[in-house]
Amino acid sequence: MLDFTLNRLTRWLRILGLDAALETDKEERERTCSSSKQKIPIFERCKNESRVLLTTSVKLLLRKDCPSGTYLINPNELELSLCHILLLHGIILRPESFLSRCIVCNGALVSVDDESTREELLAANNAPALPNVSVYACRRCLQCYWWSDRPNSSASRVKNAAAHLFGLALRAGVPFEGDLGIFDFINPEAEK
Protein backbone atom coordinates (compact mmCIF):
# COMPACT_ATOMS: atom_id res chain seq x y z
CA MET A 1 0.00 0.00 0.00
CA LEU A 2 1.53 3.28 -1.08
CA ASP A 3 0.50 6.74 0.03
CA PHE A 4 -0.90 9.12 -2.56
CA THR A 5 2.45 10.88 -3.11
CA LEU A 6 4.05 7.66 -4.40
CA ASN A 7 2.09 7.34 -7.64
CA ARG A 8 5.25 6.88 -9.74
CA LEU A 9 6.63 4.13 -7.49
CA THR A 10 3.22 2.44 -7.57
CA ARG A 11 3.30 2.40 -11.39
CA TRP A 12 6.83 0.96 -11.35
CA LEU A 13 5.81 -1.88 -9.03
CA ARG A 14 2.82 -2.64 -11.26
CA ILE A 15 5.02 -2.58 -14.38
CA LEU A 16 7.14 -5.25 -12.67
CA GLY A 17 3.97 -7.32 -12.21
CA LEU A 18 3.71 -6.73 -8.45
CA ASP A 19 0.49 -6.08 -6.55
CA ALA A 20 0.68 -2.42 -5.51
CA ALA A 21 -2.31 -0.56 -4.08
CA LEU A 22 -2.36 3.22 -4.04
CA GLU A 23 -4.15 5.40 -1.52
CA THR A 24 -7.22 6.89 -3.19
CA ASP A 25 -7.93 10.63 -3.53
CA LYS A 26 -10.69 10.30 -0.95
CA GLU A 27 -8.47 8.43 1.53
CA GLU A 28 -5.73 11.01 1.09
CA ARG A 29 -8.15 13.91 1.75
CA GLU A 30 -9.50 12.16 4.86
CA ARG A 31 -5.96 11.52 6.11
CA THR A 32 -4.67 15.03 5.56
CA CYS A 33 -7.82 16.81 6.83
CA SER A 34 -8.53 14.60 9.83
CA SER A 35 -7.68 15.16 13.43
CA SER A 36 -5.00 13.05 15.06
CA LYS A 37 -7.68 11.11 16.96
CA GLN A 38 -9.50 9.81 13.87
CA LYS A 39 -8.68 6.51 12.25
CA ILE A 40 -6.52 6.83 9.16
CA PRO A 41 -8.12 5.05 6.16
CA ILE A 42 -4.79 3.93 4.73
CA PHE A 43 -3.93 2.26 8.06
CA GLU A 44 -7.26 0.41 7.98
CA ARG A 45 -6.66 -0.78 4.41
CA CYS A 46 -3.19 -2.02 5.32
CA LYS A 47 -4.67 -4.00 8.20
CA ASN A 48 -7.67 -5.35 6.27
CA GLU A 49 -5.69 -6.26 3.14
CA SER A 50 -2.51 -7.43 4.96
CA ARG A 51 -0.37 -4.84 3.19
CA VAL A 52 2.86 -3.06 4.10
CA LEU A 53 2.63 0.74 4.02
CA LEU A 54 5.11 2.80 2.02
CA THR A 55 4.99 6.53 2.73
CA THR A 56 6.93 9.77 2.34
CA SER A 57 5.33 11.21 5.49
CA VAL A 58 7.39 11.26 8.68
CA LYS A 59 4.27 12.50 10.55
CA LEU A 60 2.35 9.44 9.41
CA LEU A 61 5.20 7.14 10.40
CA LEU A 62 5.38 8.64 13.91
CA ARG A 63 1.70 8.05 14.72
CA LYS A 64 1.29 5.36 17.37
CA ASP A 65 -1.40 3.63 15.28
CA CYS A 66 0.89 3.43 12.24
CA PRO A 67 1.12 -0.19 11.02
CA SER A 68 4.31 -1.99 11.98
CA GLY A 69 6.70 -2.51 9.11
CA THR A 70 5.85 0.84 7.51
CA TYR A 71 8.63 1.92 5.19
CA LEU A 72 9.65 5.60 4.87
CA ILE A 73 10.48 6.50 1.26
CA ASN A 74 12.74 9.35 0.20
CA PRO A 75 10.83 10.78 -2.80
CA ASN A 76 14.11 12.02 -4.28
CA GLU A 77 15.56 8.49 -4.40
CA LEU A 78 12.74 6.36 -5.78
CA GLU A 79 14.98 4.02 -7.77
CA LEU A 80 17.09 3.24 -4.71
CA SER A 81 13.93 2.82 -2.62
CA LEU A 82 12.48 0.41 -5.19
CA CYS A 83 15.56 -1.81 -4.94
CA HIS A 84 15.54 -1.68 -1.11
CA ILE A 85 11.86 -2.67 -1.01
CA LEU A 86 12.38 -5.58 -3.38
CA LEU A 87 15.37 -6.86 -1.40
CA LEU A 88 13.82 -6.22 2.03
CA HIS A 89 10.70 -8.20 1.17
CA GLY A 90 12.54 -11.02 -0.60
CA ILE A 91 10.85 -10.38 -3.92
CA ILE A 92 11.91 -12.65 -6.76
CA LEU A 93 11.22 -10.94 -10.07
CA ARG A 94 9.58 -12.98 -12.82
CA PRO A 95 9.95 -11.27 -16.22
CA GLU A 96 7.03 -13.26 -17.64
CA SER A 97 4.77 -11.40 -15.18
CA PHE A 98 6.09 -7.93 -16.08
CA LEU A 99 3.40 -5.78 -17.70
CA SER A 100 0.64 -8.07 -16.38
CA ARG A 101 -1.06 -5.51 -14.12
CA CYS A 102 -3.05 -2.44 -15.01
CA ILE A 103 -1.04 0.69 -14.36
CA VAL A 104 -4.27 2.59 -13.61
CA CYS A 105 -5.99 0.33 -11.05
CA ASN A 106 -3.70 -2.67 -10.33
CA GLY A 107 -6.14 -5.18 -11.89
CA ALA A 108 -4.96 -8.22 -13.84
CA LEU A 109 -4.62 -7.87 -17.60
CA VAL A 110 -6.22 -10.48 -19.85
CA SER A 111 -5.90 -11.12 -23.54
CA VAL A 112 -8.88 -9.95 -25.61
CA ASP A 113 -9.41 -12.60 -28.26
CA ASP A 114 -13.01 -11.89 -29.27
CA GLU A 115 -12.89 -9.57 -32.29
CA SER A 116 -16.06 -7.59 -31.48
CA THR A 117 -15.00 -7.06 -27.84
CA ARG A 118 -11.59 -6.01 -29.07
CA GLU A 119 -13.07 -3.43 -31.47
CA GLU A 120 -15.38 -2.08 -28.71
CA LEU A 121 -12.47 -1.69 -26.26
CA LEU A 122 -10.24 0.02 -28.82
CA ALA A 123 -13.05 2.41 -29.77
CA ALA A 124 -13.85 3.14 -26.10
CA ASN A 125 -10.18 4.01 -25.54
CA ASN A 126 -9.98 6.22 -28.67
CA ALA A 127 -7.48 3.80 -30.21
CA PRO A 128 -7.12 3.28 -33.94
CA ALA A 129 -8.24 0.02 -35.54
CA LEU A 130 -5.25 -2.23 -35.02
CA PRO A 131 -5.39 -5.39 -37.13
CA ASN A 132 -3.05 -8.24 -36.14
CA VAL A 133 -2.03 -6.61 -32.86
CA SER A 134 -2.39 -8.30 -29.47
CA VAL A 135 -4.87 -6.43 -27.29
CA TYR A 136 -5.22 -6.75 -23.51
CA ALA A 137 -7.74 -5.30 -21.09
CA CYS A 138 -7.85 -4.84 -17.36
CA ARG A 139 -10.39 -7.12 -15.69
CA ARG A 140 -11.27 -4.41 -13.19
CA CYS A 141 -11.42 -1.07 -15.05
CA LEU A 142 -11.37 -2.27 -18.70
CA GLN A 143 -8.39 -0.05 -19.54
CA CYS A 144 -7.16 -1.25 -22.92
CA TYR A 145 -3.52 -2.06 -23.77
CA TRP A 146 -1.90 -3.10 -27.04
CA TRP A 147 1.65 -3.60 -28.27
CA SER A 148 3.37 -1.53 -30.86
CA ASP A 149 6.97 -1.60 -32.02
CA ARG A 150 7.00 2.11 -32.85
CA PRO A 151 9.74 3.68 -30.69
CA ASN A 152 7.58 6.61 -29.57
CA SER A 153 4.50 4.54 -28.71
CA SER A 154 3.30 4.24 -25.13
CA ALA A 155 3.78 0.47 -25.37
CA SER A 156 7.46 0.93 -26.26
CA ARG A 157 7.92 3.45 -23.44
CA VAL A 158 6.41 1.06 -20.89
CA LYS A 159 8.51 -1.85 -22.18
CA ASN A 160 11.63 0.35 -21.92
CA ALA A 161 10.64 1.37 -18.39
CA ALA A 162 10.24 -2.29 -17.42
CA ALA A 163 13.67 -3.10 -18.91
CA HIS A 164 15.23 -0.16 -17.04
CA LEU A 165 13.63 -1.17 -13.72
CA PHE A 166 14.64 -4.81 -14.25
CA GLY A 167 18.25 -3.72 -14.90
CA LEU A 168 18.25 -1.57 -11.73
CA ALA A 169 16.94 -4.47 -9.68
CA LEU A 170 19.48 -6.91 -11.12
CA ARG A 171 22.35 -4.51 -10.36
CA ALA A 172 21.07 -4.22 -6.77
CA GLY A 173 21.12 -8.01 -6.40
CA VAL A 174 17.38 -8.67 -6.63
CA PRO A 175 16.94 -12.28 -7.77
CA PHE A 176 14.84 -13.33 -10.73
CA GLU A 177 13.57 -16.62 -12.06
CA GLY A 178 11.91 -17.90 -15.18
CA ASP A 179 12.04 -17.08 -18.84
CA LEU A 180 13.01 -13.56 -19.93
CA GLY A 181 10.29 -13.56 -22.63
CA ILE A 182 10.14 -10.20 -24.41
CA PHE A 183 13.05 -9.03 -22.25
CA ASP A 184 15.49 -11.56 -23.74
CA PHE A 185 17.67 -8.66 -24.92
CA ILE A 186 18.71 -8.16 -21.28
CA ASN A 187 21.75 -10.12 -20.11
CA PRO A 188 21.18 -10.71 -16.39
CA GLU A 189 24.79 -11.80 -15.80
CA ALA A 190 26.15 -8.61 -17.36
CA GLU A 191 23.76 -6.51 -15.22
CA LYS A 192 25.05 -7.97 -11.92
Tab-separated table of C-alpha atoms in Angstrom:
chain	number	residue	atom	x	y	z
A	1	MET	CA	0.000	0.000	0.000
A	2	LEU	CA	1.532	3.281	-1.084
A	3	ASP	CA	0.500	6.738	0.029
A	4	PHE	CA	-0.897	9.117	-2.563
A	5	THR	CA	2.446	10.882	-3.108
A	6	LEU	CA	4.048	7.664	-4.400
A	7	ASN	CA	2.089	7.335	-7.641
A	8	ARG	CA	5.250	6.881	-9.736
A	9	LEU	CA	6.629	4.128	-7.492
A	10	THR	CA	3.216	2.442	-7.573
A	11	ARG	CA	3.299	2.400	-11.386
A	12	TRP	CA	6.826	0.963	-11.350
A	13	LEU	CA	5.807	-1.877	-9.032
A	14	ARG	CA	2.821	-2.639	-11.259
A	15	ILE	CA	5.018	-2.584	-14.379
A	16	LEU	CA	7.143	-5.253	-12.670
A	17	GLY	CA	3.975	-7.322	-12.206
A	18	LEU	CA	3.714	-6.730	-8.451
A	19	ASP	CA	0.488	-6.085	-6.554
A	20	ALA	CA	0.681	-2.419	-5.515
A	21	ALA	CA	-2.313	-0.565	-4.078
A	22	LEU	CA	-2.360	3.221	-4.045
A	23	GLU	CA	-4.146	5.404	-1.519
A	24	THR	CA	-7.224	6.894	-3.192
A	25	ASP	CA	-7.931	10.631	-3.530
A	26	LYS	CA	-10.691	10.298	-0.947
A	27	GLU	CA	-8.473	8.427	1.529
A	28	GLU	CA	-5.731	11.012	1.094
A	29	ARG	CA	-8.150	13.905	1.754
A	30	GLU	CA	-9.501	12.161	4.859
A	31	ARG	CA	-5.963	11.517	6.109
A	32	THR	CA	-4.671	15.030	5.556
A	33	CYS	CA	-7.815	16.807	6.834
A	34	SER	CA	-8.531	14.596	9.829
A	35	SER	CA	-7.681	15.161	13.435
A	36	SER	CA	-5.002	13.055	15.065
A	37	LYS	CA	-7.684	11.105	16.959
A	38	GLN	CA	-9.498	9.810	13.874
A	39	LYS	CA	-8.678	6.509	12.246
A	40	ILE	CA	-6.518	6.835	9.164
A	41	PRO	CA	-8.118	5.047	6.155
A	42	ILE	CA	-4.792	3.930	4.728
A	43	PHE	CA	-3.935	2.256	8.060
A	44	GLU	CA	-7.256	0.412	7.978
A	45	ARG	CA	-6.656	-0.781	4.411
A	46	CYS	CA	-3.188	-2.022	5.321
A	47	LYS	CA	-4.665	-4.001	8.197
A	48	ASN	CA	-7.672	-5.351	6.272
A	49	GLU	CA	-5.691	-6.257	3.142
A	50	SER	CA	-2.506	-7.433	4.962
A	51	ARG	CA	-0.368	-4.841	3.194
A	52	VAL	CA	2.863	-3.059	4.101
A	53	LEU	CA	2.625	0.736	4.016
A	54	LEU	CA	5.109	2.796	2.018
A	55	THR	CA	4.990	6.534	2.730
A	56	THR	CA	6.925	9.767	2.341
A	57	SER	CA	5.331	11.206	5.491
A	58	VAL	CA	7.388	11.258	8.685
A	59	LYS	CA	4.271	12.498	10.553
A	60	LEU	CA	2.350	9.444	9.408
A	61	LEU	CA	5.196	7.143	10.398
A	62	LEU	CA	5.377	8.640	13.909
A	63	ARG	CA	1.702	8.051	14.721
A	64	LYS	CA	1.289	5.360	17.367
A	65	ASP	CA	-1.404	3.627	15.277
A	66	CYS	CA	0.892	3.426	12.240
A	67	PRO	CA	1.117	-0.193	11.017
A	68	SER	CA	4.307	-1.995	11.984
A	69	GLY	CA	6.703	-2.514	9.110
A	70	THR	CA	5.846	0.839	7.512
A	71	TYR	CA	8.634	1.923	5.187
A	72	LEU	CA	9.647	5.601	4.869
A	73	ILE	CA	10.484	6.497	1.261
A	74	ASN	CA	12.739	9.354	0.199
A	75	PRO	CA	10.831	10.780	-2.795
A	76	ASN	CA	14.107	12.019	-4.281
A	77	GLU	CA	15.560	8.492	-4.399
A	78	LEU	CA	12.738	6.359	-5.783
A	79	GLU	CA	14.980	4.021	-7.774
A	80	LEU	CA	17.087	3.238	-4.711
A	81	SER	CA	13.933	2.817	-2.615
A	82	LEU	CA	12.485	0.414	-5.191
A	83	CYS	CA	15.556	-1.809	-4.935
A	84	HIS	CA	15.536	-1.677	-1.106
A	85	ILE	CA	11.856	-2.665	-1.007
A	86	LEU	CA	12.384	-5.583	-3.383
A	87	LEU	CA	15.367	-6.858	-1.395
A	88	LEU	CA	13.816	-6.221	2.034
A	89	HIS	CA	10.703	-8.202	1.171
A	90	GLY	CA	12.537	-11.022	-0.596
A	91	ILE	CA	10.845	-10.382	-3.924
A	92	ILE	CA	11.908	-12.653	-6.759
A	93	LEU	CA	11.220	-10.942	-10.070
A	94	ARG	CA	9.578	-12.978	-12.825
A	95	PRO	CA	9.948	-11.274	-16.222
A	96	GLU	CA	7.027	-13.261	-17.645
A	97	SER	CA	4.770	-11.401	-15.177
A	98	PHE	CA	6.088	-7.931	-16.080
A	99	LEU	CA	3.398	-5.782	-17.701
A	100	SER	CA	0.639	-8.072	-16.379
A	101	ARG	CA	-1.059	-5.513	-14.123
A	102	CYS	CA	-3.055	-2.439	-15.008
A	103	ILE	CA	-1.036	0.693	-14.357
A	104	VAL	CA	-4.266	2.587	-13.608
A	105	CYS	CA	-5.995	0.329	-11.052
A	106	ASN	CA	-3.702	-2.671	-10.328
A	107	GLY	CA	-6.143	-5.184	-11.885
A	108	ALA	CA	-4.957	-8.217	-13.842
A	109	LEU	CA	-4.617	-7.871	-17.603
A	110	VAL	CA	-6.218	-10.482	-19.846
A	111	SER	CA	-5.901	-11.117	-23.542
A	112	VAL	CA	-8.880	-9.955	-25.610
A	113	ASP	CA	-9.412	-12.602	-28.255
A	114	ASP	CA	-13.011	-11.886	-29.270
A	115	GLU	CA	-12.889	-9.565	-32.295
A	116	SER	CA	-16.065	-7.594	-31.480
A	117	THR	CA	-14.995	-7.061	-27.845
A	118	ARG	CA	-11.585	-6.015	-29.071
A	119	GLU	CA	-13.075	-3.435	-31.467
A	120	GLU	CA	-15.375	-2.078	-28.710
A	121	LEU	CA	-12.472	-1.687	-26.264
A	122	LEU	CA	-10.242	0.016	-28.820
A	123	ALA	CA	-13.053	2.410	-29.768
A	124	ALA	CA	-13.850	3.142	-26.096
A	125	ASN	CA	-10.176	4.014	-25.537
A	126	ASN	CA	-9.977	6.220	-28.672
A	127	ALA	CA	-7.481	3.803	-30.206
A	128	PRO	CA	-7.119	3.284	-33.940
A	129	ALA	CA	-8.245	0.019	-35.538
A	130	LEU	CA	-5.250	-2.234	-35.023
A	131	PRO	CA	-5.387	-5.386	-37.126
A	132	ASN	CA	-3.047	-8.245	-36.142
A	133	VAL	CA	-2.032	-6.613	-32.856
A	134	SER	CA	-2.390	-8.299	-29.472
A	135	VAL	CA	-4.868	-6.429	-27.291
A	136	TYR	CA	-5.221	-6.752	-23.512
A	137	ALA	CA	-7.740	-5.299	-21.089
A	138	CYS	CA	-7.851	-4.840	-17.356
A	139	ARG	CA	-10.390	-7.122	-15.694
A	140	ARG	CA	-11.274	-4.411	-13.195
A	141	CYS	CA	-11.420	-1.072	-15.048
A	142	LEU	CA	-11.368	-2.273	-18.697
A	143	GLN	CA	-8.392	-0.053	-19.535
A	144	CYS	CA	-7.162	-1.252	-22.916
A	145	TYR	CA	-3.518	-2.061	-23.766
A	146	TRP	CA	-1.901	-3.095	-27.044
A	147	TRP	CA	1.650	-3.597	-28.270
A	148	SER	CA	3.374	-1.531	-30.862
A	149	ASP	CA	6.974	-1.603	-32.018
A	150	ARG	CA	6.995	2.109	-32.848
A	151	PRO	CA	9.741	3.680	-30.689
A	152	ASN	CA	7.583	6.613	-29.568
A	153	SER	CA	4.500	4.539	-28.712
A	154	SER	CA	3.295	4.242	-25.127
A	155	ALA	CA	3.785	0.466	-25.369
A	156	SER	CA	7.457	0.926	-26.262
A	157	ARG	CA	7.922	3.452	-23.441
A	158	VAL	CA	6.415	1.061	-20.892
A	159	LYS	CA	8.513	-1.848	-22.175
A	160	ASN	CA	11.635	0.349	-21.917
A	161	ALA	CA	10.635	1.372	-18.386
A	162	ALA	CA	10.242	-2.294	-17.418
A	163	ALA	CA	13.666	-3.104	-18.908
A	164	HIS	CA	15.229	-0.163	-17.037
A	165	LEU	CA	13.630	-1.173	-13.716
A	166	PHE	CA	14.640	-4.808	-14.251
A	167	GLY	CA	18.250	-3.720	-14.900
A	168	LEU	CA	18.254	-1.569	-11.735
A	169	ALA	CA	16.939	-4.473	-9.682
A	170	LEU	CA	19.482	-6.911	-11.116
A	171	ARG	CA	22.352	-4.509	-10.362
A	172	ALA	CA	21.073	-4.221	-6.774
A	173	GLY	CA	21.124	-8.008	-6.403
A	174	VAL	CA	17.375	-8.671	-6.628
A	175	PRO	CA	16.939	-12.279	-7.770
A	176	PHE	CA	14.835	-13.328	-10.734
A	177	GLU	CA	13.573	-16.619	-12.064
A	178	GLY	CA	11.906	-17.902	-15.181
A	179	ASP	CA	12.043	-17.076	-18.842
A	180	LEU	CA	13.006	-13.559	-19.933
A	181	GLY	CA	10.293	-13.556	-22.634
A	182	ILE	CA	10.142	-10.196	-24.406
A	183	PHE	CA	13.053	-9.033	-22.245
A	184	ASP	CA	15.489	-11.558	-23.745
A	185	PHE	CA	17.666	-8.656	-24.925
A	186	ILE	CA	18.712	-8.158	-21.282
A	187	ASN	CA	21.752	-10.116	-20.114
A	188	PRO	CA	21.175	-10.712	-16.389
A	189	GLU	CA	24.788	-11.802	-15.804
A	190	ALA	CA	26.154	-8.610	-17.359
A	191	GLU	CA	23.763	-6.510	-15.218
A	192	LYS	CA	25.055	-7.967	-11.919
